[in-house]
Amino acid sequence: MTPRPILAVALLVLSAFVARAADNELTAAEKKDCWQLLFDGKTMNGWRPYATQPAGGWEVLPDGTLHAIAKVRGTELITEKKYNNFELTWEWK
């Protein structure tokens, strides 16, 4: 089976992904277990629109929240990297 990028459709449903800079850090145990942060709380680095859709449906707010822009015919986001055997966790705002 070919690895596929993580579709962030769940983020569209959530409309906000809580990742304030203070909260968006790995614990020592997570680092030891090779966890990786997918969102840095500051930029859209590591994310891109799905397929050939236009960019612009998402923004990073000053509080470190990834936010879907209302009434913008936006995009579904996917990670730039491909992952296998992953666990995705997030906090709901």
PDB file of C-alpha atoms in Angstrom:
ATOM      1  CA  MET A   1       0.000   0.000   0.000  1.00  0.00           C
ATOM      2  CA  THR A   2       1.356   3.409  -0.963  1.00  0.00           C
ATOM      3  CA  PRO A   3       1.693   5.863   1.938  1.00  0.00           C
ATOM      4  CA  ARG A   4      -0.565   8.863   1.621  1.00  0.00           C
ATOM      5  CA  PRO A   5      -0.316  12.314   3.170  1.00  0.00           C
ATOM      6  CA  ILE A   6      -2.545  12.966   6.128  1.00  0.00           C
ATOM      7  CA  LEU A   7      -5.675  14.658   4.867  1.00  0.00           C
ATOM      8  CA  ALA A   8      -6.646  17.375   7.253  1.00  0.00           C
ATOM      9  CA  VAL A   9     -10.344  17.132   6.534  1.00  0.00           C
ATOM     10  CA  ALA A  10     -10.831  16.756  10.262  1.00  0.00           C
ATOM     11  CA  LEU A  11      -9.373  20.227  10.670  1.00  0.00           C
ATOM     12  CA  LEU A  12     -12.008  21.604   8.334  1.00  0.00           C
ATOM     13  CA  VAL A  13     -14.686  20.127  10.556  1.00  0.00           C
ATOM     14  CA  LEU A  14     -13.007  21.393  13.695  1.00  0.00           C
ATOM     15  CA  SER A  15     -12.460  24.860  12.176  1.00  0.00           C
ATOM     16  CA  ALA A  16      -9.778  25.528  14.753  1.00  0.00           C
ATOM     17  CA  PHE A  17      -6.706  23.570  15.706  1.00  0.00           C
ATOM     18  CA  VAL A  18      -5.392  24.592  19.092  1.00  0.00           C
ATOM     19  CA  ALA A  19      -1.634  24.819  19.070  1.00  0.00           C
ATOM     20  CA  ARG A  20      -0.561  27.840  21.081  1.00  0.00           C
ATOM     21  CA  ALA A  21       3.191  28.156  21.205  1.00  0.00           C
ATOM     22  CA  ALA A  22       3.283  27.270  24.923  1.00  0.00           C
ATOM     23  CA  ASP A  23       1.180  24.156  24.340  1.00  0.00           C
ATOM     24  CA  ASN A  24       2.717  23.158  21.046  1.00  0.00           C
ATOM     25  CA  GLU A  25       5.782  21.451  22.428  1.00  0.00           C
ATOM     26  CA  LEU A  26       6.732  17.836  22.777  1.00  0.00           C
ATOM     27  CA  THR A  27       7.337  16.345  26.192  1.00  0.00           C
ATOM     28  CA  ALA A  28      10.589  14.537  26.905  1.00  0.00           C
ATOM     29  CA  ALA A  29       8.719  11.219  26.630  1.00  0.00           C
ATOM     30  CA  GLU A  30       7.231  12.193  23.259  1.00  0.00           C
ATOM     31  CA  LYS A  31      10.653  13.209  21.968  1.00  0.00           C
ATOM     32  CA  LYS A  32      12.084   9.904  23.168  1.00  0.00           C
ATOM     33  CA  ASP A  33       9.281   8.063  21.329  1.00  0.00           C
ATOM     34  CA  CYS A  34      10.096  10.025  18.124  1.00  0.00           C
ATOM     35  CA  TRP A  35       6.871  12.045  17.974  1.00  0.00           C
ATOM     36  CA  GLN A  36       6.848  14.924  15.490  1.00  0.00           C
ATOM     37  CA  LEU A  37       4.883  18.161  15.583  1.00  0.00           C
ATOM     38  CA  LEU A  38       2.907  18.752  12.400  1.00  0.00           C
ATOM     39  CA  PHE A  39       2.005  22.360  13.198  1.00  0.00           C
ATOM     40  CA  ASP A  40       4.436  24.859  14.731  1.00  0.00           C
ATOM     41  CA  GLY A  41       1.765  27.299  15.929  1.00  0.00           C
ATOM     42  CA  LYS A  42       3.233  30.116  13.823  1.00  0.00           C
ATOM     43  CA  THR A  43       3.328  29.214  10.124  1.00  0.00           C
ATOM     44  CA  MET A  44       1.775  26.931   7.534  1.00  0.00           C
ATOM     45  CA  ASN A  45       5.165  25.270   7.014  1.00  0.00           C
ATOM     46  CA  GLY A  46       4.714  21.573   6.332  1.00  0.00           C
ATOM     47  CA  TRP A  47       1.173  21.953   4.972  1.00  0.00           C
ATOM     48  CA  ARG A  48      -0.159  22.483   1.457  1.00  0.00           C
ATOM     49  CA  PRO A  49      -3.478  22.421  -0.408  1.00  0.00           C
ATOM     50  CA  TYR A  50      -4.729  19.050  -1.590  1.00  0.00           C
ATOM     51  CA  ALA A  51      -4.137  18.270  -5.298  1.00  0.00           C
ATOM     52  CA  THR A  52      -4.355  21.380  -7.468  1.00  0.00           C
ATOM     53  CA  GLN A  53      -6.769  23.328  -5.294  1.00  0.00           C
ATOM     54  CA  PRO A  54      -5.978  27.016  -4.703  1.00  0.00           C
ATOM     55  CA  ALA A  55      -4.353  28.069  -1.447  1.00  0.00           C
ATOM     56  CA  GLY A  56      -5.971  30.523   0.888  1.00  0.00           C
ATOM     57  CA  GLY A  57      -8.653  28.783   2.926  1.00  0.00           C
ATOM     58  CA  TRP A  58      -6.584  28.680   6.122  1.00  0.00           C
ATOM     59  CA  GLU A  59      -4.696  31.112   8.332  1.00  0.00           C
ATOM     60  CA  VAL A  60      -2.616  31.069  11.501  1.00  0.00           C
ATOM     61  CA  LEU A  61      -4.015  33.459  14.105  1.00  0.00           C
ATOM     62  CA  PRO A  62      -1.797  35.393  16.555  1.00  0.00           C
ATOM     63  CA  ASP A  63      -2.833  33.027  19.375  1.00  0.00           C
ATOM     64  CA  GLY A  64      -1.258  30.096  17.491  1.00  0.00           C
ATOM     65  CA  THR A  65      -4.537  28.689  16.206  1.00  0.00           C
ATOM     66  CA  LEU A  66      -4.893  27.172  12.745  1.00  0.00           C
ATOM     67  CA  HIS A  67      -8.176  28.593  11.506  1.00  0.00           C
ATOM     68  CA  ALA A  68     -10.421  27.942   8.506  1.00  0.00           C
ATOM     69  CA  ILE A  69     -11.326  31.263   6.894  1.00  0.00           C
ATOM     70  CA  ALA A  70     -15.100  31.666   6.701  1.00  0.00           C
ATOM     71  CA  LYS A  71     -16.695  32.080   3.283  1.00  0.00           C
ATOM     72  CA  VAL A  72     -13.423  31.455   1.452  1.00  0.00           C
ATOM     73  CA  ARG A  73     -13.713  28.645  -0.987  1.00  0.00           C
ATOM     74  CA  GLY A  74     -10.703  27.144   0.574  1.00  0.00           C
ATOM     75  CA  THR A  75      -8.813  23.978   0.427  1.00  0.00           C
ATOM     76  CA  GLU A  76      -8.394  20.768   2.239  1.00  0.00           C
ATOM     77  CA  LEU A  77      -4.944  20.686   3.766  1.00  0.00           C
ATOM     78  CA  ILE A  78      -2.492  17.845   3.633  1.00  0.00           C
ATOM     79  CA  THR A  79       0.966  17.459   5.030  1.00  0.00           C
ATOM     80  CA  GLU A  80       3.887  17.915   2.668  1.00  0.00           C
ATOM     81  CA  LYS A  81       5.506  14.746   4.005  1.00  0.00           C
ATOM     82  CA  LYS A  82       4.009  11.265   3.823  1.00  0.00           C
ATOM     83  CA  TYR A  83       3.635   9.224   6.999  1.00  0.00           C
ATOM     84  CA  ASN A  84       3.062   5.552   7.785  1.00  0.00           C
ATOM     85  CA  ASN A  85       1.877   4.039  11.052  1.00  0.00           C
ATOM     86  CA  PHE A  86       0.974   7.261  12.799  1.00  0.00           C
ATOM     87  CA  GLU A  87      -1.161   8.504  15.659  1.00  0.00           C
ATOM     88  CA  LEU A  88      -2.718  11.943  15.284  1.00  0.00           C
ATOM     89  CA  THR A  89      -3.637  13.875  18.418  1.00  0.00           C
ATOM     90  CA  TRP A  90      -4.988  17.390  18.801  1.00  0.00           C
ATOM     91  CA  GLU A  91      -6.646  19.675  21.289  1.00  0.00           C
ATOM     92  CA  TRP A  92     -10.039  21.147  20.606  1.00  0.00           C
ATOM     93  CA  LYS A  93     -10.513  24.832  21.264  1.00  0.00           C
TER      94      LYS A  93
END
